[in-house]
Amino acid sequence: MLELLWLVPALPLAGFLRLLFKAGRLSRKSIAITGVGSVGLSAVIALIIGVSFITSPPPGYVYTQTLWTWIKIGNLVSEVSFYLDTLSLVMILVITVVAFLIHLYSAEFMIDEESYSRFFAYMNLFAGSMLILVLANDLLLFYLGWEGVGLCSYLLIGFWYKDPLNGRAARKAFVMTRFGDTALAIGIFLIFNNLGTLKIQEFMERAIHNWSPDSAIAVAAAALILGGAIGKSAQLPLQTWLPDAMAGPTPVSALIHAATMVTAGVYLIARTNVLFTLAPTVQLSVAVIGALTMLIAGFSALTQWNIKRVLAYSTISQIGYMFLALGVGAWSAAIFHFMTHAFFKALLFLSAGAVILALEDEHNISKMGGLRRQLPLTFWTFLIGSASLSALPFVTAGFYSKDLILWEAWSSGNRWFWTAGLIGALLTSIYIFRVVFIAFFGEETVRVTRKPKCLMKIPLIILSVFSIIAGFIQLPDTIVKFPIFSDFLHRALPATKVKYDGVNVQLTLQFLTSLVSLSGIFLAYLFFLPHRQFTRSFVQTNLGSALHSYLFSGWGFDWFYERFFVRPFIWIARIDKDDFIDIFYLGIAWLNLVFHRLLRSTQIGLVRWYAMGIGIGAVITLVIVVFL
């Protein structure tokens, strides 16, 4: 069954092509069947492959499928080849299943949209590009998928392009991620130039033999790879594009945050882990960036009123957790949190979309209230997603993945990372249950005009189940002595080299994690339940107002970039618009204009002039033939 691997990315891409070439000629039902069905079939095949891979594993738990040679120039040989191991298997299973549920939800959510076909075409291309990215056997094919998800994010964030603000948000995402993409492209050139291959597994083997640990070339390659991951995964200092990306439709936000674009950077670092073990200073930087991003985004989420922006900052923070895990060498813990995060973050976005749809496009949580009575299913699904995000002890998937990261951070010996993770856990519980208490509790302030139907309910229910049970595949050592998920992933990723502190310490840390999660929920209840006035009074003070504005603006990063990068660039462009390069091109345009006027003067409509022109031309032609 592994031979069917090529169909996993091919089916969404085929759906994209059908929707593209039959645009305007398909009914909405046919569009939905094509868009949803192509990703659904891809998910089914991925599940079949997963069962086959686990029950009858290929030699070395690795399967490679080469379709054709793409480029062959000298030493550069690039193939359209897919590489399946335990890491890429986990990725394709999560991507296809979550993407299918989001597509199914979208069939109802977007039904009234004028550009229904265009939406599903972009979404299919998005899923197909991400699947190419995670299955690619070499860096060039990987980069094709990498740029594909970047293109699709631009198209989908700016889906409602008639609103200039949406177009601006799309351009911002496209431009800011270009910085990371440029770094990654340079890194690919550097790797090929020094190691002579683009195949991912091959270049990592050569790096081990040819590069010494902490050498300049190893540090440079790892730093450039990290630069690409920072841009795509919206980490410090390139995190500002993601909150503005909420301009797109809610299913787009769910797909970007849960199963595709922002997780690509995490996968990239995990896949190229050898480079980071050869460059420990860069690997330490991964952990530092993750810890700082986690805290910065967590504090900003506390102040947002747009429900989707709260979730956007939450994603930045949770990706920070994954970077923290990668930075301490906890590779499987990072991928485990990616998996659980995909389920509960997709659930939160889709639940938020149901609220927005029910309230006629209202995003402001301060204008909501009492929705648990009017939208009971949405309330429970949002609550389950919030509990999992908050790592509610023992009953949610988020607890097991987040607890594993905190345990690995502690065991790495760096207590600062563990402390940052614990503070991040507290912030997470506070900001997400702030949304729960403000939007779903208190007095009813708005009336629901539309409730979700079957196609929206089914994904919400399924994701709710996954947000609870997905963590049980990686129970802590204090519960079982065989951590299934990490053992499975260690076939593709190196085992974490940590100092073991004993079961008693692990139990104590689990207790602290649980206490922090519950304390955050309790603090959210004290500060943000609608009848509580403390936070409102504090924000009205000078200090509170200034602090709130600072955090609300994302710690002023956009302000800084606007004044120190954007405005100087615009100023230089204005004073440089008449330089000699422009004069050269203006001269070419002037010459074309002169020739155009001369030729136009020959078209005056007088037959005798045409006859004379033909005669002169004939004479000139005869002279050339006879004498030359």
mmCIF file of C-alpha atoms in Angstrom, residues 281-559:
data_model
loop_
_atom_site.group_PDB
_atom_site.id
_atom_site.type_symbol
_atom_site.label_atom_id
_atom_site.label_comp_id
_atom_site.label_asym_id
_atom_site.label_seq_id
_atom_site.Cartn_x
_atom_site.Cartn_y
_atom_site.Cartn_z
ATOM 1 C CA THR A 281 25.004 27.722 19.772
ATOM 2 C CA VAL A 282 22.335 27.938 17.085
ATOM 3 C CA GLN A 283 20.313 25.219 18.799
ATOM 4 C CA LEU A 284 20.464 27.239 22.017
ATOM 5 C CA SER A 285 19.220 30.232 20.015
ATOM 6 C CA VAL A 286 16.210 28.169 18.927
ATOM 7 C CA ALA A 287 15.281 27.627 22.579
ATOM 8 C CA VAL A 288 15.854 31.291 23.508
ATOM 9 C CA ILE A 289 13.767 32.536 20.564
ATOM 10 C CA GLY A 290 11.008 30.075 21.424
ATOM 11 C CA ALA A 291 10.925 31.053 25.103
ATOM 12 C CA LEU A 292 10.879 34.802 24.379
ATOM 13 C CA THR A 293 8.254 34.483 21.650
ATOM 14 C CA MET A 294 6.089 32.353 23.917
ATOM 15 C CA LEU A 295 6.052 35.009 26.648
ATOM 16 C CA ILE A 296 5.731 38.059 24.373
ATOM 17 C CA ALA A 297 2.794 36.567 22.462
ATOM 18 C CA GLY A 298 1.174 35.304 25.658
ATOM 19 C CA PHE A 299 1.108 38.768 27.235
ATOM 20 C CA SER A 300 -0.232 40.292 24.009
ATOM 21 C CA ALA A 301 -3.039 37.720 23.849
ATOM 22 C CA LEU A 302 -4.233 38.954 27.257
ATOM 23 C CA THR A 303 -5.205 42.335 25.807
ATOM 24 C CA GLN A 304 -6.854 41.457 22.479
ATOM 25 C CA TRP A 305 -10.598 41.922 21.927
ATOM 26 C CA ASN A 306 -10.824 40.324 18.497
ATOM 27 C CA ILE A 307 -11.457 36.634 19.166
ATOM 28 C CA LYS A 308 -9.352 35.530 16.198
ATOM 29 C CA ARG A 309 -6.416 37.734 17.185
ATOM 30 C CA VAL A 310 -6.400 36.131 20.636
ATOM 31 C CA LEU A 311 -6.060 32.769 18.926
ATOM 32 C CA ALA A 312 -3.413 34.147 16.550
ATOM 33 C CA TYR A 313 -1.195 35.298 19.412
ATOM 34 C CA SER A 314 -1.902 31.964 21.064
ATOM 35 C CA THR A 315 -0.511 30.158 18.023
ATOM 36 C CA ILE A 316 2.638 32.281 18.062
ATOM 37 C CA SER A 317 3.052 31.390 21.733
ATOM 38 C CA GLN A 318 2.436 27.644 21.234
ATOM 39 C CA ILE A 319 4.860 27.509 18.304
ATOM 40 C CA GLY A 320 7.272 29.112 20.777
ATOM 41 C CA TYR A 321 6.761 26.055 22.989
ATOM 42 C CA MET A 322 7.694 23.829 20.053
ATOM 43 C CA PHE A 323 10.814 25.901 19.356
ATOM 44 C CA LEU A 324 11.732 25.643 23.038
ATOM 45 C CA ALA A 325 11.471 21.863 22.815
ATOM 46 C CA LEU A 326 13.555 21.780 19.629
ATOM 47 C CA GLY A 327 16.140 24.010 21.252
ATOM 48 C CA VAL A 328 16.711 21.616 24.159
ATOM 49 C CA GLY A 329 16.833 18.631 21.800
ATOM 50 C CA ALA A 330 13.384 17.315 22.680
ATOM 51 C CA TRP A 331 12.561 16.565 19.054
ATOM 52 C CA SER A 332 9.699 14.131 19.619
ATOM 53 C CA ALA A 333 8.161 16.385 22.289
ATOM 54 C CA ALA A 334 8.004 19.241 19.771
ATOM 55 C CA ILE A 335 6.293 17.061 17.158
ATOM 56 C CA PHE A 336 3.937 15.652 19.790
ATOM 57 C CA HIS A 337 2.874 19.182 20.733
ATOM 58 C CA PHE A 338 2.494 19.986 17.036
ATOM 59 C CA MET A 339 0.017 17.118 16.752
ATOM 60 C CA THR A 340 -2.098 17.982 19.800
ATOM 61 C CA HIS A 341 -1.935 21.691 18.939
ATOM 62 C CA ALA A 342 -3.264 20.954 15.444
ATOM 63 C CA PHE A 343 -6.366 19.375 16.949
ATOM 64 C CA PHE A 344 -7.235 21.891 19.642
ATOM 65 C CA LYS A 345 -6.230 24.982 17.675
ATOM 66 C CA ALA A 346 -8.312 23.901 14.670
ATOM 67 C CA LEU A 347 -11.162 23.275 17.111
ATOM 68 C CA LEU A 348 -10.808 26.731 18.651
ATOM 69 C CA PHE A 349 -10.732 28.528 15.311
ATOM 70 C CA LEU A 350 -13.680 26.609 13.908
ATOM 71 C CA SER A 351 -15.662 27.196 17.110
ATOM 72 C CA ALA A 352 -14.790 30.886 16.904
ATOM 73 C CA GLY A 353 -15.958 30.840 13.291
ATOM 74 C CA ALA A 354 -19.315 29.424 14.393
ATOM 75 C CA VAL A 355 -19.642 32.295 16.880
ATOM 76 C CA ILE A 356 -18.698 34.893 14.261
ATOM 77 C CA LEU A 357 -21.163 33.458 11.770
ATOM 78 C CA ALA A 358 -23.927 33.298 14.382
ATOM 79 C CA LEU A 359 -23.412 36.963 15.304
ATOM 80 C CA GLU A 360 -23.304 38.295 11.741
ATOM 81 C CA ASP A 361 -19.518 38.770 11.501
ATOM 82 C CA GLU A 362 -18.988 40.092 15.031
ATOM 83 C CA HIS A 363 -15.401 39.492 16.231
ATOM 84 C CA ASN A 364 -15.267 41.646 19.373
ATOM 85 C CA ILE A 365 -15.626 39.517 22.509
ATOM 86 C CA SER A 366 -16.594 42.573 24.571
ATOM 87 C CA LYS A 367 -19.831 42.714 22.544
ATOM 88 C CA MET A 368 -20.623 39.074 23.272
ATOM 89 C CA GLY A 369 -22.053 37.416 26.367
ATOM 90 C CA GLY A 370 -24.175 34.514 27.507
ATOM 91 C CA LEU A 371 -23.544 32.540 24.326
ATOM 92 C CA ARG A 372 -23.373 29.225 26.165
ATOM 93 C CA ARG A 373 -27.170 29.181 26.278
ATOM 94 C CA GLN A 374 -27.746 30.184 22.660
ATOM 95 C CA LEU A 375 -24.904 28.103 21.158
ATOM 96 C CA PRO A 376 -24.542 25.111 23.493
ATOM 97 C CA LEU A 377 -22.567 22.870 21.095
ATOM 98 C CA THR A 378 -20.193 25.681 20.137
ATOM 99 C CA PHE A 379 -19.729 26.519 23.825
ATOM 100 C CA TRP A 380 -18.737 22.961 24.722
ATOM 101 C CA THR A 381 -16.395 22.570 21.762
ATOM 102 C CA PHE A 382 -14.721 25.914 22.477
ATOM 103 C CA LEU A 383 -14.457 24.942 26.157
ATOM 104 C CA ILE A 384 -12.828 21.608 25.299
ATOM 105 C CA GLY A 385 -10.369 23.357 22.970
ATOM 106 C CA SER A 386 -9.610 25.949 25.650
ATOM 107 C CA ALA A 387 -9.086 23.251 28.286
ATOM 108 C CA SER A 388 -6.679 21.387 26.012
ATOM 109 C CA LEU A 389 -4.797 24.572 25.154
ATOM 110 C CA SER A 390 -4.579 25.342 28.880
ATOM 111 C CA ALA A 391 -3.239 21.838 29.582
ATOM 112 C CA LEU A 392 -6.067 20.933 31.949
ATOM 113 C CA PRO A 393 -4.539 18.043 33.907
ATOM 114 C CA PHE A 394 -4.948 14.410 32.850
ATOM 115 C CA VAL A 395 -8.109 14.799 30.734
ATOM 116 C CA THR A 396 -6.828 16.822 27.754
ATOM 117 C CA ALA A 397 -4.274 16.138 25.030
ATOM 118 C CA GLY A 398 -2.594 19.488 25.594
ATOM 119 C CA PHE A 399 -1.600 18.498 29.136
ATOM 120 C CA TYR A 400 0.489 15.532 28.012
ATOM 121 C CA SER A 401 2.323 17.337 25.209
ATOM 122 C CA LYS A 402 2.978 20.511 27.193
ATOM 123 C CA ASP A 403 3.982 18.558 30.308
ATOM 124 C CA LEU A 404 6.461 16.579 28.207
ATOM 125 C CA ILE A 405 8.059 19.796 26.909
ATOM 126 C CA LEU A 406 8.348 21.214 30.434
ATOM 127 C CA TRP A 407 9.828 17.952 31.684
ATOM 128 C CA GLU A 408 12.405 17.910 28.877
ATOM 129 C CA ALA A 409 13.244 21.572 29.539
ATOM 130 C CA TRP A 410 13.838 20.786 33.220
ATOM 131 C CA SER A 411 15.860 17.672 32.437
ATOM 132 C CA SER A 412 18.070 19.595 30.007
ATOM 133 C CA GLY A 413 19.559 21.373 33.019
ATOM 134 C CA ASN A 414 18.509 24.886 32.009
ATOM 135 C CA ARG A 415 16.009 25.960 34.653
ATOM 136 C CA TRP A 416 15.370 29.290 32.920
ATOM 137 C CA PHE A 417 13.691 27.536 30.018
ATOM 138 C CA TRP A 418 11.526 25.521 32.393
ATOM 139 C CA THR A 419 10.547 28.682 34.268
ATOM 140 C CA ALA A 420 9.656 30.455 31.022
ATOM 141 C CA GLY A 421 7.536 27.474 29.993
ATOM 142 C CA LEU A 422 5.720 27.495 33.323
ATOM 143 C CA ILE A 423 4.970 31.231 33.059
ATOM 144 C CA GLY A 424 3.787 30.654 29.498
ATOM 145 C CA ALA A 425 1.431 27.938 30.749
ATOM 146 C CA LEU A 426 -0.062 30.359 33.282
ATOM 147 C CA LEU A 427 -0.554 33.059 30.648
ATOM 148 C CA THR A 428 -2.175 30.542 28.299
ATOM 149 C CA SER A 429 -4.802 29.528 30.851
ATOM 150 C CA ILE A 430 -5.578 33.152 31.669
ATOM 151 C CA TYR A 431 -5.945 34.521 28.138
ATOM 152 C CA ILE A 432 -8.011 31.675 26.691
ATOM 153 C CA PHE A 433 -10.394 31.450 29.649
ATOM 154 C CA ARG A 434 -10.699 35.230 29.524
ATOM 155 C CA VAL A 435 -12.378 34.630 26.148
ATOM 156 C CA VAL A 436 -14.511 31.816 27.575
ATOM 157 C CA PHE A 437 -15.818 33.853 30.504
ATOM 158 C CA ILE A 438 -16.411 37.083 28.557
ATOM 159 C CA ALA A 439 -18.015 35.559 25.450
ATOM 160 C CA PHE A 440 -19.954 32.628 26.836
ATOM 161 C CA PHE A 441 -20.882 33.644 30.393
ATOM 162 C CA GLY A 442 -22.685 36.608 31.894
ATOM 163 C CA GLU A 443 -25.763 38.269 30.499
ATOM 164 C CA GLU A 444 -26.920 37.785 26.932
ATOM 165 C CA THR A 445 -25.968 40.958 25.068
ATOM 166 C CA VAL A 446 -26.567 39.810 21.464
ATOM 167 C CA ARG A 447 -28.961 37.494 19.688
ATOM 168 C CA VAL A 448 -27.828 34.582 17.565
ATOM 169 C CA THR A 449 -29.105 34.807 13.986
ATOM 170 C CA ARG A 450 -27.617 31.606 12.553
ATOM 171 C CA LYS A 451 -26.630 28.326 14.154
ATOM 172 C CA PRO A 452 -24.160 25.777 12.733
ATOM 173 C CA LYS A 453 -25.632 22.903 10.766
ATOM 174 C CA CYS A 454 -24.439 19.371 10.175
ATOM 175 C CA LEU A 455 -21.360 20.100 8.025
ATOM 176 C CA MET A 456 -20.025 22.481 10.678
ATOM 177 C CA LYS A 457 -21.029 20.364 13.672
ATOM 178 C CA ILE A 458 -19.317 17.139 12.566
ATOM 179 C CA PRO A 459 -15.759 18.616 12.419
ATOM 180 C CA LEU A 460 -16.295 20.346 15.767
ATOM 181 C CA ILE A 461 -17.310 17.095 17.454
ATOM 182 C CA ILE A 462 -14.490 15.044 15.907
ATOM 183 C CA LEU A 463 -11.850 17.635 16.803
ATOM 184 C CA SER A 464 -13.235 17.779 20.344
ATOM 185 C CA VAL A 465 -12.658 14.047 20.705
ATOM 186 C CA PHE A 466 -9.106 14.325 19.313
ATOM 187 C CA SER A 467 -8.384 17.255 21.653
ATOM 188 C CA ILE A 468 -9.064 14.927 24.570
ATOM 189 C CA ILE A 469 -7.773 11.502 23.556
ATOM 190 C CA ALA A 470 -4.749 12.385 21.370
ATOM 191 C CA GLY A 471 -2.528 12.836 24.421
ATOM 192 C CA PHE A 472 -3.010 9.285 25.612
ATOM 193 C CA ILE A 473 -0.545 7.928 23.047
ATOM 194 C CA GLN A 474 2.251 9.550 25.076
ATOM 195 C CA LEU A 475 1.490 8.956 28.725
ATOM 196 C CA PRO A 476 4.243 10.098 31.124
ATOM 197 C CA ASP A 477 6.727 7.587 32.524
ATOM 198 C CA THR A 478 5.022 7.961 35.880
ATOM 199 C CA ILE A 479 1.911 6.315 34.394
ATOM 200 C CA VAL A 480 3.380 3.874 31.856
ATOM 201 C CA LYS A 481 6.978 2.791 31.313
ATOM 202 C CA PHE A 482 6.786 2.801 27.510
ATOM 203 C CA PRO A 483 6.129 6.205 25.934
ATOM 204 C CA ILE A 484 4.621 5.056 22.646
ATOM 205 C CA PHE A 485 4.801 8.265 20.627
ATOM 206 C CA SER A 486 8.400 9.199 21.421
ATOM 207 C CA ASP A 487 9.593 5.624 20.823
ATOM 208 C CA PHE A 488 7.840 5.668 17.443
ATOM 209 C CA LEU A 489 9.381 9.001 16.461
ATOM 210 C CA HIS A 490 12.865 8.090 17.685
ATOM 211 C CA ARG A 491 13.156 5.903 14.606
ATOM 212 C CA ALA A 492 13.359 9.144 12.610
ATOM 213 C CA LEU A 493 14.629 11.595 15.243
ATOM 214 C CA PRO A 494 17.484 11.163 17.713
ATOM 215 C CA ALA A 495 16.559 10.422 21.304
ATOM 216 C CA THR A 496 16.717 13.381 23.656
ATOM 217 C CA LYS A 497 19.897 13.409 25.677
ATOM 218 C CA VAL A 498 18.730 14.643 29.046
ATOM 219 C CA LYS A 499 19.679 14.209 32.646
ATOM 220 C CA TYR A 500 17.114 12.021 34.406
ATOM 221 C CA ASP A 501 16.081 13.364 37.793
ATOM 222 C CA GLY A 502 13.903 10.493 38.922
ATOM 223 C CA VAL A 503 10.225 9.688 39.172
ATOM 224 C CA ASN A 504 9.663 11.790 42.293
ATOM 225 C CA VAL A 505 10.920 14.917 40.550
ATOM 226 C CA GLN A 506 8.773 14.183 37.506
ATOM 227 C CA LEU A 507 5.695 13.752 39.684
ATOM 228 C CA THR A 508 6.442 17.033 41.444
ATOM 229 C CA LEU A 509 6.799 18.861 38.128
ATOM 230 C CA GLN A 510 3.551 17.370 36.858
ATOM 231 C CA PHE A 511 1.844 18.569 39.999
ATOM 232 C CA LEU A 512 3.249 22.095 39.484
ATOM 233 C CA THR A 513 2.151 22.102 35.832
ATOM 234 C CA SER A 514 -1.346 21.054 36.851
ATOM 235 C CA LEU A 515 -1.459 23.664 39.610
ATOM 236 C CA VAL A 516 -0.352 26.417 37.222
ATOM 237 C CA SER A 517 -3.006 25.457 34.667
ATOM 238 C CA LEU A 518 -5.796 25.463 37.248
ATOM 239 C CA SER A 519 -4.507 28.702 38.818
ATOM 240 C CA GLY A 520 -4.655 30.434 35.436
ATOM 241 C CA ILE A 521 -8.270 29.383 34.965
ATOM 242 C CA PHE A 522 -9.113 30.617 38.449
ATOM 243 C CA LEU A 523 -7.395 33.980 37.838
ATOM 244 C CA ALA A 524 -9.308 34.369 34.587
ATOM 245 C CA TYR A 525 -12.515 33.756 36.550
ATOM 246 C CA LEU A 526 -11.550 36.415 39.121
ATOM 247 C CA PHE A 527 -10.470 39.066 36.640
ATOM 248 C CA PHE A 528 -12.625 38.582 33.551
ATOM 249 C CA LEU A 529 -16.007 37.211 34.452
ATOM 250 C CA PRO A 530 -18.323 40.007 33.238
ATOM 251 C CA HIS A 531 -19.405 41.174 36.690
ATOM 252 C CA ARG A 532 -15.788 41.619 37.848
ATOM 253 C CA GLN A 533 -14.599 45.216 37.612
ATOM 254 C CA PHE A 534 -10.957 44.961 38.728
ATOM 255 C CA THR A 535 -9.336 44.765 35.294
ATOM 256 C CA ARG A 536 -11.630 47.438 33.868
ATOM 257 C CA SER A 537 -10.672 49.823 36.673
ATOM 258 C CA PHE A 538 -6.964 49.073 36.257
ATOM 259 C CA VAL A 539 -7.010 49.732 32.503
ATOM 260 C CA GLN A 540 -8.579 53.150 33.170
ATOM 261 C CA THR A 541 -5.525 54.269 35.183
ATOM 262 C CA ASN A 542 -2.589 55.944 33.409
ATOM 263 C CA LEU A 543 -0.271 53.019 34.067
ATOM 264 C CA GLY A 544 -2.881 50.445 33.104
ATOM 265 C CA SER A 545 -3.826 52.287 29.933
ATOM 266 C CA ALA A 546 -0.205 52.630 28.810
ATOM 267 C CA LEU A 547 0.592 48.989 29.594
ATOM 268 C CA HIS A 548 -2.556 47.768 27.860
ATOM 269 C CA SER A 549 -1.808 49.826 24.730
ATOM 270 C CA TYR A 550 1.781 48.552 24.628
ATOM 271 C CA LEU A 551 0.810 44.897 24.916
ATOM 272 C CA PHE A 552 -2.190 45.338 22.619
ATOM 273 C CA SER A 553 0.124 46.624 19.883
ATOM 274 C CA GLY A 554 2.273 43.496 20.127
ATOM 275 C CA TRP A 555 5.019 45.155 22.179
ATOM 276 C CA GLY A 556 5.463 47.882 19.552
ATOM 277 C CA PHE A 557 7.190 45.755 16.922
ATOM 278 C CA ASP A 558 5.046 47.134 14.088
ATOM 279 C CA TRP A 559 5.723 50.675 15.296
#
